[in-house]
mmCIF file of C-alpha atoms in Angstrom:
data_model
loop_
_atom_site.group_PDB
_atom_site.id
_atom_site.type_symbol
_atom_site.label_atom_id
_atom_site.label_comp_id
_atom_site.label_asym_id
_atom_site.label_seq_id
_atom_site.Cartn_x
_atom_site.Cartn_y
_atom_site.Cartn_z
ATOM 1 C CA MET A 20 -101.351 293.189 26.503
ATOM 2 C CA ILE A 21 -103.791 290.480 25.426
ATOM 3 C CA ILE A 22 -104.018 287.074 27.077
ATOM 4 C CA ASN A 23 -105.220 284.082 25.068
ATOM 5 C CA ILE A 24 -106.235 280.977 27.016
ATOM 6 C CA LEU A 25 -106.600 277.639 25.259
ATOM 7 C CA ALA A 26 -108.511 274.836 26.977
ATOM 8 C CA GLY A 27 -108.831 271.268 25.800
ATOM 9 C CA GLY A 28 -112.081 271.423 23.845
ATOM 10 C CA PRO A 29 -112.474 269.715 20.458
ATOM 11 C CA VAL A 30 -109.733 270.909 18.077
ATOM 12 C CA GLU A 31 -112.135 270.894 15.134
ATOM 13 C CA LEU A 32 -113.966 273.820 16.731
ATOM 14 C CA LEU A 33 -110.859 275.976 17.082
ATOM 15 C CA PRO A 34 -110.380 278.983 14.802
ATOM 16 C CA ASP A 35 -107.013 279.570 13.166
ATOM 17 C CA LEU A 36 -104.986 280.525 16.234
ATOM 18 C CA THR A 37 -102.379 282.351 14.141
ATOM 19 C CA ASP A 38 -105.031 285.032 13.571
ATOM 20 C CA TYR A 39 -104.799 285.828 17.296
ATOM 21 C CA ALA A 40 -101.013 285.755 17.748
ATOM 22 C CA ALA A 41 -100.052 289.441 17.792
ATOM 23 C CA ASP A 42 -96.733 290.536 19.361
ATOM 24 C CA ASN A 43 -98.431 291.787 22.525
ATOM 25 C CA THR A 44 -100.142 288.439 23.160
ATOM 26 C CA ILE A 45 -99.464 286.033 26.019
ATOM 27 C CA TRP A 46 -100.619 282.429 25.597
ATOM 28 C CA VAL A 47 -101.868 280.299 28.476
ATOM 29 C CA GLY A 48 -102.604 276.594 28.271
ATOM 30 C CA VAL A 49 -105.249 274.740 30.252
ATOM 31 C CA ASP A 50 -104.938 270.978 30.682
ATOM 32 C CA ARG A 51 -104.960 269.310 27.236
ATOM 33 C CA GLY A 52 -105.002 272.778 25.677
ATOM 34 C CA VAL A 53 -101.299 273.033 26.583
ATOM 35 C CA PHE A 54 -100.586 270.045 24.330
ATOM 36 C CA HIS A 55 -102.675 271.553 21.511
ATOM 37 C CA LEU A 56 -100.681 274.799 21.720
ATOM 38 C CA LEU A 57 -97.315 273.067 21.635
ATOM 39 C CA LYS A 58 -98.356 270.954 18.642
ATOM 40 C CA ARG A 59 -99.074 274.255 16.860
ATOM 41 C CA ASN A 60 -95.628 275.586 17.764
ATOM 42 C CA ILE A 61 -97.083 278.042 20.265
ATOM 43 C CA LYS A 62 -95.310 277.966 23.617
ATOM 44 C CA PRO A 63 -97.531 279.065 26.522
ATOM 45 C CA GLU A 64 -96.042 281.277 29.193
ATOM 46 C CA ILE A 65 -97.856 279.331 31.902
ATOM 47 C CA ALA A 66 -99.998 276.187 32.109
ATOM 48 C CA PHE A 67 -102.856 275.292 34.453
ATOM 49 C CA GLY A 68 -104.591 272.024 35.141
ATOM 50 C CA ASP A 69 -104.833 268.653 36.782
ATOM 51 C CA PHE A 70 -103.696 267.174 33.444
ATOM 52 C CA ASP A 71 -105.996 264.192 33.736
ATOM 53 C CA SER A 72 -106.819 264.483 30.022
ATOM 54 C CA VAL A 73 -103.276 263.890 28.728
ATOM 55 C CA SER A 74 -101.278 260.667 28.574
ATOM 56 C CA THR A 75 -98.094 260.110 30.565
ATOM 57 C CA GLU A 76 -96.083 260.606 27.379
ATOM 58 C CA GLU A 77 -97.901 263.838 26.524
ATOM 59 C CA LEU A 78 -97.400 265.153 30.055
ATOM 60 C CA LEU A 79 -93.654 264.508 29.840
ATOM 61 C CA PHE A 80 -93.608 266.400 26.556
ATOM 62 C CA ILE A 81 -95.465 269.320 28.155
ATOM 63 C CA GLU A 82 -93.152 269.393 31.172
ATOM 64 C CA GLY A 83 -90.156 269.566 28.881
ATOM 65 C CA GLN A 84 -91.544 272.579 27.011
ATOM 66 C CA VAL A 85 -93.367 274.777 29.524
ATOM 67 C CA ALA A 86 -91.341 276.653 32.139
ATOM 68 C CA GLU A 87 -94.165 277.408 34.594
ATOM 69 C CA MET A 88 -96.856 274.872 35.377
ATOM 70 C CA LYS A 89 -99.623 275.164 37.958
ATOM 71 C CA ARG A 90 -100.723 271.611 38.753
ATOM 72 C CA TYR A 91 -103.799 270.856 40.835
ATOM 73 C CA ASN A 92 -105.578 267.910 42.349
ATOM 74 C CA PRO A 93 -108.540 266.831 40.189
ATOM 75 C CA GLU A 94 -110.761 267.173 43.277
ATOM 76 C CA LYS A 95 -110.951 270.958 43.650
ATOM 77 C CA ASN A 96 -113.551 273.704 43.866
ATOM 78 C CA GLU A 97 -112.584 275.541 40.662
ATOM 79 C CA THR A 98 -112.338 274.296 37.101
ATOM 80 C CA ASP A 99 -108.965 274.479 35.392
ATOM 81 C CA MET A 100 -110.299 277.214 33.118
ATOM 82 C CA GLU A 101 -111.473 279.255 36.112
ATOM 83 C CA LEU A 102 -108.024 279.063 37.693
ATOM 84 C CA ALA A 103 -106.421 280.240 34.469
ATOM 85 C CA LEU A 104 -108.945 283.062 34.036
ATOM 86 C CA ASN A 105 -108.415 284.296 37.589
ATOM 87 C CA TRP A 106 -104.660 284.423 36.985
ATOM 88 C CA ALA A 107 -105.185 286.235 33.687
ATOM 89 C CA LEU A 108 -107.402 288.883 35.291
ATOM 90 C CA GLU A 109 -104.712 289.553 37.888
ATOM 91 C CA GLN A 110 -102.308 290.489 35.070
ATOM 92 C CA LYS A 111 -104.646 293.363 34.095
ATOM 93 C CA PRO A 112 -104.620 292.796 30.315
ATOM 94 C CA SER A 113 -106.671 294.846 27.879
ATOM 95 C CA MET A 114 -108.462 291.702 26.692
ATOM 96 C CA ILE A 115 -108.763 287.999 27.463
ATOM 97 C CA ARG A 116 -109.805 285.471 24.820
ATOM 98 C CA LEU A 117 -110.907 281.947 25.733
ATOM 99 C CA PHE A 118 -110.471 279.180 23.148
ATOM 100 C CA GLY A 119 -111.199 275.476 23.323
ATOM 101 C CA ALA A 120 -114.037 276.173 25.734
ATOM 102 C CA THR A 121 -116.984 274.961 23.632
ATOM 103 C CA GLY A 122 -118.114 271.625 22.257
ATOM 104 C CA GLY A 123 -117.889 268.305 24.015
ATOM 105 C CA ARG A 124 -119.640 268.243 27.383
ATOM 106 C CA LEU A 125 -122.576 270.602 27.812
ATOM 107 C CA ASP A 126 -121.789 271.217 31.495
ATOM 108 C CA HIS A 127 -118.329 272.466 30.511
ATOM 109 C CA LEU A 128 -119.839 274.802 27.921
ATOM 110 C CA LEU A 129 -122.348 276.293 30.372
ATOM 111 C CA ALA A 130 -119.678 276.652 33.044
ATOM 112 C CA ASN A 131 -117.373 278.478 30.618
ATOM 113 C CA VAL A 132 -120.133 280.852 29.500
ATOM 114 C CA HIS A 133 -120.827 281.640 33.152
ATOM 115 C CA LEU A 134 -117.117 282.286 33.711
ATOM 116 C CA LEU A 135 -117.644 285.416 31.621
ATOM 117 C CA LEU A 136 -119.382 286.771 34.722
ATOM 118 C CA VAL A 137 -116.167 286.667 36.770
ATOM 119 C CA PRO A 138 -114.822 290.097 35.742
ATOM 120 C CA LEU A 139 -118.265 291.659 36.114
ATOM 121 C CA LYS A 140 -118.636 290.349 39.655
ATOM 122 C CA GLY A 141 -115.164 291.630 40.487
ATOM 123 C CA LYS A 142 -115.826 295.057 38.951
ATOM 124 C CA ASN A 143 -113.004 294.347 36.507
ATOM 125 C CA SER A 144 -113.231 296.209 33.205
ATOM 126 C CA THR A 145 -111.246 293.639 31.203
ATOM 127 C CA ASN A 146 -113.173 292.418 28.164
ATOM 128 C CA VAL A 147 -113.389 288.619 28.065
ATOM 129 C CA TYR A 148 -114.447 286.774 24.907
ATOM 130 C CA LEU A 149 -115.224 283.109 24.353
ATOM 131 C CA ILE A 150 -114.278 282.229 20.769
ATOM 132 C CA ASP A 151 -114.565 279.160 18.571
ATOM 133 C CA ARG A 152 -114.682 278.564 14.820
ATOM 134 C CA ASN A 153 -118.300 279.702 14.515
ATOM 135 C CA ASN A 154 -118.946 281.992 17.471
ATOM 136 C CA ILE A 155 -117.777 284.956 19.524
ATOM 137 C CA VAL A 156 -119.510 285.240 22.908
ATOM 138 C CA PHE A 157 -119.297 288.013 25.511
ATOM 139 C CA LEU A 158 -121.398 289.608 28.247
ATOM 140 C CA LYS A 159 -122.587 293.166 28.683
ATOM 141 C CA GLU A 160 -124.004 295.068 31.619
ATOM 142 C CA PRO A 161 -126.489 297.961 31.201
ATOM 143 C CA GLY A 162 -125.265 300.720 28.924
ATOM 144 C CA SER A 163 -125.086 301.814 25.294
ATOM 145 C CA TYR A 164 -122.712 300.084 22.879
ATOM 146 C CA THR A 165 -121.607 300.347 19.267
ATOM 147 C CA ILE A 166 -121.204 297.090 17.399
ATOM 148 C CA GLU A 167 -119.353 296.651 14.098
ATOM 149 C CA LYS A 168 -120.288 294.327 11.258
ATOM 150 C CA ILE A 169 -118.082 291.248 10.920
ATOM 151 C CA LYS A 170 -118.573 289.637 7.520
ATOM 152 C CA THR A 171 -117.677 286.194 8.820
ATOM 153 C CA LYS A 172 -120.096 286.468 11.767
ATOM 154 C CA LYS A 173 -123.272 287.879 10.229
ATOM 155 C CA TYR A 174 -125.722 286.827 12.959
ATOM 156 C CA ILE A 175 -125.975 288.668 16.270
ATOM 157 C CA SER A 176 -128.078 287.342 19.127
ATOM 158 C CA PHE A 177 -128.876 288.888 22.492
ATOM 159 C CA VAL A 178 -129.763 286.364 25.185
ATOM 160 C CA PRO A 179 -130.812 287.323 28.731
ATOM 161 C CA LEU A 180 -128.527 285.898 31.392
ATOM 162 C CA THR A 181 -130.570 287.429 34.202
ATOM 163 C CA LEU A 182 -134.258 286.928 34.920
ATOM 164 C CA ASP A 183 -135.124 290.174 33.130
ATOM 165 C CA VAL A 184 -133.434 292.574 30.712
ATOM 166 C CA SER A 185 -135.172 295.940 30.456
ATOM 167 C CA GLY A 186 -135.125 298.746 27.941
ATOM 168 C CA ILE A 187 -133.310 296.931 25.165
ATOM 169 C CA THR A 188 -133.044 299.080 22.054
ATOM 170 C CA LEU A 189 -131.458 297.962 18.777
ATOM 171 C CA LYS A 190 -130.603 300.457 16.029
ATOM 172 C CA GLY A 191 -129.036 299.708 12.675
ATOM 173 C CA PHE A 192 -130.352 296.141 12.793
ATOM 174 C CA LYS A 193 -132.563 294.241 10.353
ATOM 175 C CA PHE A 194 -135.038 293.805 13.214
ATOM 176 C CA PRO A 195 -134.843 296.974 15.346
ATOM 177 C CA LEU A 196 -136.254 297.261 18.841
ATOM 178 C CA GLU A 197 -137.214 300.224 20.984
ATOM 179 C CA ASN A 198 -137.263 300.025 24.794
ATOM 180 C CA GLN A 199 -138.226 296.339 24.806
ATOM 181 C CA HIS A 200 -138.410 294.115 27.889
ATOM 182 C CA ILE A 201 -137.213 290.523 27.521
ATOM 183 C CA SER A 202 -137.156 287.753 30.114
ATOM 184 C CA LEU A 203 -134.986 284.718 30.714
ATOM 185 C CA GLY A 204 -135.967 282.144 28.123
ATOM 186 C CA SER A 205 -137.003 284.710 25.494
ATOM 187 C CA THR A 206 -135.942 284.078 21.887
ATOM 188 C CA LEU A 207 -137.020 287.501 20.629
ATOM 189 C CA CYS A 208 -133.459 288.692 19.984
ATOM 190 C CA ILE A 209 -132.051 285.606 18.286
ATOM 191 C CA SER A 210 -130.383 285.744 14.835
ATOM 192 C CA ASN A 211 -130.518 289.462 14.111
ATOM 193 C CA GLU A 212 -128.268 291.152 11.539
ATOM 194 C CA LEU A 213 -126.709 294.565 11.010
ATOM 195 C CA ILE A 214 -127.931 296.444 7.955
ATOM 196 C CA SER A 215 -124.885 298.745 7.794
ATOM 197 C CA ASP A 216 -121.283 298.694 8.968
ATOM 198 C CA TYR A 217 -122.233 299.725 12.496
ATOM 199 C CA GLY A 218 -125.211 299.489 14.809
ATOM 200 C CA THR A 219 -125.960 300.202 18.443
ATOM 201 C CA PHE A 220 -127.587 298.303 21.252
ATOM 202 C CA SER A 221 -128.512 299.561 24.688
ATOM 203 C CA PHE A 222 -130.426 298.411 27.737
ATOM 204 C CA SER A 223 -131.067 299.662 31.251
ATOM 205 C CA GLU A 224 -131.260 296.600 33.482
ATOM 206 C CA GLY A 225 -129.940 293.021 33.553
ATOM 207 C CA ILE A 226 -127.058 291.210 31.866
ATOM 208 C CA LEU A 227 -126.977 290.157 28.206
ATOM 209 C CA ILE A 228 -125.097 287.374 26.497
ATOM 210 C CA VAL A 229 -124.052 288.673 23.079
ATOM 211 C CA ILE A 230 -123.369 285.986 20.492
ATOM 212 C CA ARG A 231 -121.873 286.702 17.068
ATOM 213 C CA SER A 232 -122.051 283.665 14.829
ATOM 214 C CA HIS A 233 -122.349 282.126 11.387
ATOM 215 C CA ASP A 234 -123.735 278.851 10.053
#
Protein backbone atom coordinates (compact mmCIF):
# COMPACT_ATOMS: atom_id res chain seq x y z
CA MET A 1 0.00 0.00 0.00
CA ILE A 2 1.16 3.51 -0.89
CA ILE A 3 -0.31 6.66 0.62
CA ASN A 4 -0.26 9.90 -1.35
CA ILE A 5 -0.93 13.12 0.56
CA LEU A 6 -1.81 16.31 -1.29
CA ALA A 7 -1.52 19.64 0.53
CA GLY A 8 -2.61 23.01 -0.76
CA GLY A 9 0.62 24.30 -2.29
CA PRO A 10 0.68 26.05 -5.68
CA VAL A 11 -0.95 23.82 -8.32
CA GLU A 12 1.58 24.91 -10.94
CA LEU A 13 4.26 23.04 -9.00
CA LEU A 14 2.36 19.75 -8.94
CA PRO A 15 3.52 16.86 -11.12
CA ASP A 16 0.97 14.90 -13.14
CA LEU A 17 -0.83 13.12 -10.30
CA THR A 18 -2.11 10.38 -12.62
CA ASP A 19 1.49 9.11 -12.73
CA TYR A 20 1.13 8.24 -9.03
CA ALA A 21 -2.34 6.67 -9.06
CA ALA A 22 -1.63 2.93 -8.96
CA ASP A 23 -4.33 0.50 -7.77
CA ASN A 24 -2.69 0.06 -4.37
CA THR A 25 -2.68 3.81 -3.68
CA ILE A 26 -4.69 5.65 -1.03
CA TRP A 27 -5.15 9.41 -1.47
CA VAL A 28 -5.32 11.83 1.44
CA GLY A 29 -6.22 15.49 1.16
CA VAL A 30 -4.91 18.28 3.37
CA ASP A 31 -6.86 21.54 3.59
CA ARG A 32 -7.10 23.09 0.10
CA GLY A 33 -5.37 20.00 -1.29
CA VAL A 34 -8.69 18.17 -0.84
CA PHE A 35 -10.32 20.58 -3.29
CA HIS A 36 -7.43 20.16 -5.76
CA LEU A 37 -7.85 16.37 -5.65
CA LEU A 38 -11.59 16.48 -6.23
CA LYS A 39 -11.18 18.87 -9.16
CA ARG A 40 -8.89 16.23 -10.69
CA ASN A 41 -11.52 13.53 -10.16
CA ILE A 42 -9.49 11.91 -7.39
CA LYS A 43 -11.55 11.17 -4.29
CA PRO A 44 -9.47 11.10 -1.09
CA GLU A 45 -10.20 8.43 1.47
CA ILE A 46 -9.77 10.93 4.30
CA ALA A 47 -9.23 14.69 4.62
CA PHE A 48 -7.36 16.70 7.26
CA GLY A 49 -7.30 20.39 8.01
CA ASP A 50 -8.74 23.51 9.51
CA PHE A 51 -9.96 24.40 6.00
CA ASP A 52 -9.22 28.08 6.44
CA SER A 53 -7.87 28.22 2.87
CA VAL A 54 -11.12 27.24 1.12
CA SER A 55 -14.27 29.29 0.58
CA THR A 56 -17.62 28.40 2.13
CA GLU A 57 -18.78 27.12 -1.25
CA GLU A 58 -15.66 25.00 -1.73
CA LEU A 59 -16.01 23.55 1.77
CA LEU A 60 -19.61 22.53 1.07
CA PHE A 61 -18.41 20.84 -2.11
CA ILE A 62 -15.71 18.98 -0.16
CA GLU A 63 -18.14 17.88 2.54
CA GLY A 64 -20.44 16.47 -0.09
CA GLN A 65 -17.67 14.37 -1.64
CA VAL A 66 -15.42 13.14 1.18
CA ALA A 67 -16.77 10.54 3.61
CA GLU A 68 -14.24 11.04 6.42
CA MET A 69 -13.03 14.48 7.42
CA LYS A 70 -10.77 15.38 10.33
CA ARG A 71 -11.41 19.05 11.09
CA TYR A 72 -9.25 21.03 13.50
CA ASN A 73 -9.12 24.43 15.09
CA PRO A 74 -6.66 26.71 13.27
CA GLU A 75 -4.93 27.32 16.62
CA LYS A 76 -3.19 23.98 17.18
CA ASN A 77 0.29 22.62 17.84
CA GLU A 78 0.63 20.58 14.63
CA THR A 79 0.34 21.65 11.01
CA ASP A 80 -2.37 20.05 8.91
CA MET A 81 0.29 18.19 6.94
CA GLU A 82 1.82 16.81 10.15
CA LEU A 83 -1.55 15.48 11.28
CA ALA A 84 -2.06 13.77 7.94
CA LEU A 85 1.46 12.31 7.95
CA ASN A 86 1.05 10.93 11.46
CA TRP A 87 -2.17 9.20 10.40
CA ALA A 88 -0.49 7.84 7.28
CA LEU A 89 2.42 6.38 9.26
CA GLU A 90 -0.04 4.58 11.54
CA GLN A 91 -1.42 2.74 8.49
CA LYS A 92 2.03 1.17 7.94
CA PRO A 93 2.26 1.71 4.17
CA SER A 94 5.29 0.78 2.10
CA MET A 95 5.70 4.40 1.00
CA ILE A 96 4.28 7.86 1.63
CA ARG A 97 4.47 10.63 -0.97
CA LEU A 98 3.83 14.27 -0.09
CA PHE A 99 2.59 16.61 -2.83
CA GLY A 100 1.63 20.27 -2.73
CA ALA A 101 4.15 20.83 0.04
CA THR A 102 6.54 23.22 -1.74
CA GLY A 103 6.30 26.73 -3.11
CA GLY A 104 4.45 29.61 -1.55
CA ARG A 105 5.55 30.38 2.01
CA LEU A 106 9.13 29.51 2.90
CA ASP A 107 8.20 28.57 6.48
CA HIS A 108 5.78 25.96 5.14
CA LEU A 109 8.47 24.54 2.86
CA LEU A 110 11.03 24.24 5.67
CA ALA A 111 8.44 22.73 8.00
CA ASN A 112 7.48 20.12 5.39
CA VAL A 113 11.11 19.18 4.73
CA HIS A 114 11.59 18.73 8.48
CA LEU A 115 8.48 16.54 8.60
CA LEU A 116 10.57 13.97 6.73
CA LEU A 117 12.29 13.45 10.08
CA VAL A 118 9.11 12.14 11.71
CA PRO A 119 9.51 8.47 10.68
CA LEU A 120 13.21 8.54 11.55
CA LYS A 121 12.52 9.84 15.04
CA GLY A 122 9.85 7.18 15.50
CA LYS A 123 12.11 4.39 14.21
CA ASN A 124 9.61 3.85 11.41
CA SER A 125 11.04 2.31 8.25
CA THR A 126 8.42 3.80 5.90
CA ASN A 127 10.02 5.77 3.07
CA VAL A 128 8.60 9.29 2.83
CA TYR A 129 9.17 11.45 -0.25
CA LEU A 130 8.36 15.10 -0.87
CA ILE A 131 7.61 15.53 -4.58
CA ASP A 132 6.84 18.45 -6.86
CA ARG A 133 7.18 19.09 -10.59
CA ASN A 134 10.94 19.62 -10.40
CA ASN A 135 12.11 17.80 -7.29
CA ILE A 136 12.07 14.59 -5.26
CA VAL A 137 13.30 15.04 -1.68
CA PHE A 138 13.96 12.41 1.00
CA LEU A 139 16.16 11.84 4.04
CA LYS A 140 18.69 9.14 4.78
CA GLU A 141 20.39 7.99 7.95
CA PRO A 142 23.90 6.46 7.98
CA GLY A 143 24.29 3.47 5.69
CA SER A 144 25.07 2.45 2.12
CA TYR A 145 22.53 3.02 -0.64
CA THR A 146 22.12 2.35 -4.35
CA ILE A 147 20.61 5.14 -6.40
CA GLU A 148 19.20 4.78 -9.92
CA LYS A 149 19.41 7.32 -12.72
CA ILE A 150 16.16 9.15 -13.47
CA LYS A 151 16.36 10.86 -16.85
CA THR A 152 13.91 13.57 -15.83
CA LYS A 153 15.81 14.32 -12.60
CA LYS A 154 19.45 14.44 -13.67
CA TYR A 155 20.83 16.41 -10.70
CA ILE A 156 21.42 14.81 -7.31
CA SER A 157 22.35 16.88 -4.28
CA PHE A 158 23.29 15.79 -0.77
CA VAL A 159 22.65 18.41 1.89
CA PRO A 160 23.53 17.95 5.58
CA LEU A 161 20.53 18.22 7.87
CA THR A 162 22.65 17.68 10.98
CA LEU A 163 25.64 19.71 12.12
CA ASP A 164 28.04 17.18 10.60
CA VAL A 165 27.87 14.32 8.11
CA SER A 166 30.90 12.03 8.22
CA GLY A 167 32.39 9.51 5.85
CA ILE A 168 30.35 10.40 2.79
CA THR A 169 31.44 8.39 -0.23
CA LEU A 170 29.97 8.76 -3.73
CA LYS A 171 30.64 6.17 -6.45
CA GLY A 172 29.35 6.21 -10.00
CA PHE A 173 28.99 10.00 -9.88
CA LYS A 174 30.47 12.70 -12.11
CA PHE A 175 32.12 14.12 -8.99
CA PRO A 176 33.02 11.15 -6.76
CA LEU A 177 33.95 11.45 -3.10
CA GLU A 178 35.80 9.16 -0.73
CA ASN A 179 35.26 9.32 3.05
CA GLN A 180 34.54 13.06 3.01
CA HIS A 181 33.35 15.11 5.99
CA ILE A 182 30.79 17.84 5.32
CA SER A 183 29.21 20.28 7.76
CA LEU A 184 25.89 22.08 7.95
CA GLY A 185 26.00 24.85 5.38
CA SER A 186 28.37 23.02 3.02
CA THR A 187 27.63 23.18 -0.72
CA LEU A 188 30.22 20.57 -1.68
CA CYS A 189 27.63 17.97 -2.70
CA ILE A 190 25.27 20.17 -4.70
CA SER A 191 24.29 19.37 -8.32
CA ASN A 192 26.10 16.08 -8.85
CA GLU A 193 25.15 13.62 -11.60
CA LEU A 194 25.29 9.87 -12.17
CA ILE A 195 27.58 8.74 -14.96
CA SER A 196 25.87 5.36 -15.39
CA ASP A 197 22.47 3.84 -14.67
CA TYR A 198 23.30 3.27 -11.01
CA GLY A 199 25.56 4.74 -8.36
CA THR A 200 26.06 4.37 -4.64
CA PHE A 201 26.33 6.75 -1.74
CA SER A 202 27.25 5.97 1.84
CA PHE A 203 28.07 7.79 5.05
CA SER A 204 28.72 6.90 8.67
CA GLU A 205 27.29 9.71 10.76
CA GLY A 206 24.57 12.37 10.51
CA ILE A 207 21.43 12.79 8.40
CA LEU A 208 21.39 13.75 4.72
CA ILE A 209 18.74 15.47 2.66
CA VAL A 210 18.81 13.89 -0.80
CA ILE A 211 17.39 16.06 -3.57
CA ARG A 212 16.80 14.81 -7.11
CA SER A 213 15.95 17.66 -9.45
CA HIS A 214 16.01 19.22 -12.89
CA ASP A 215 16.02 22.79 -14.19
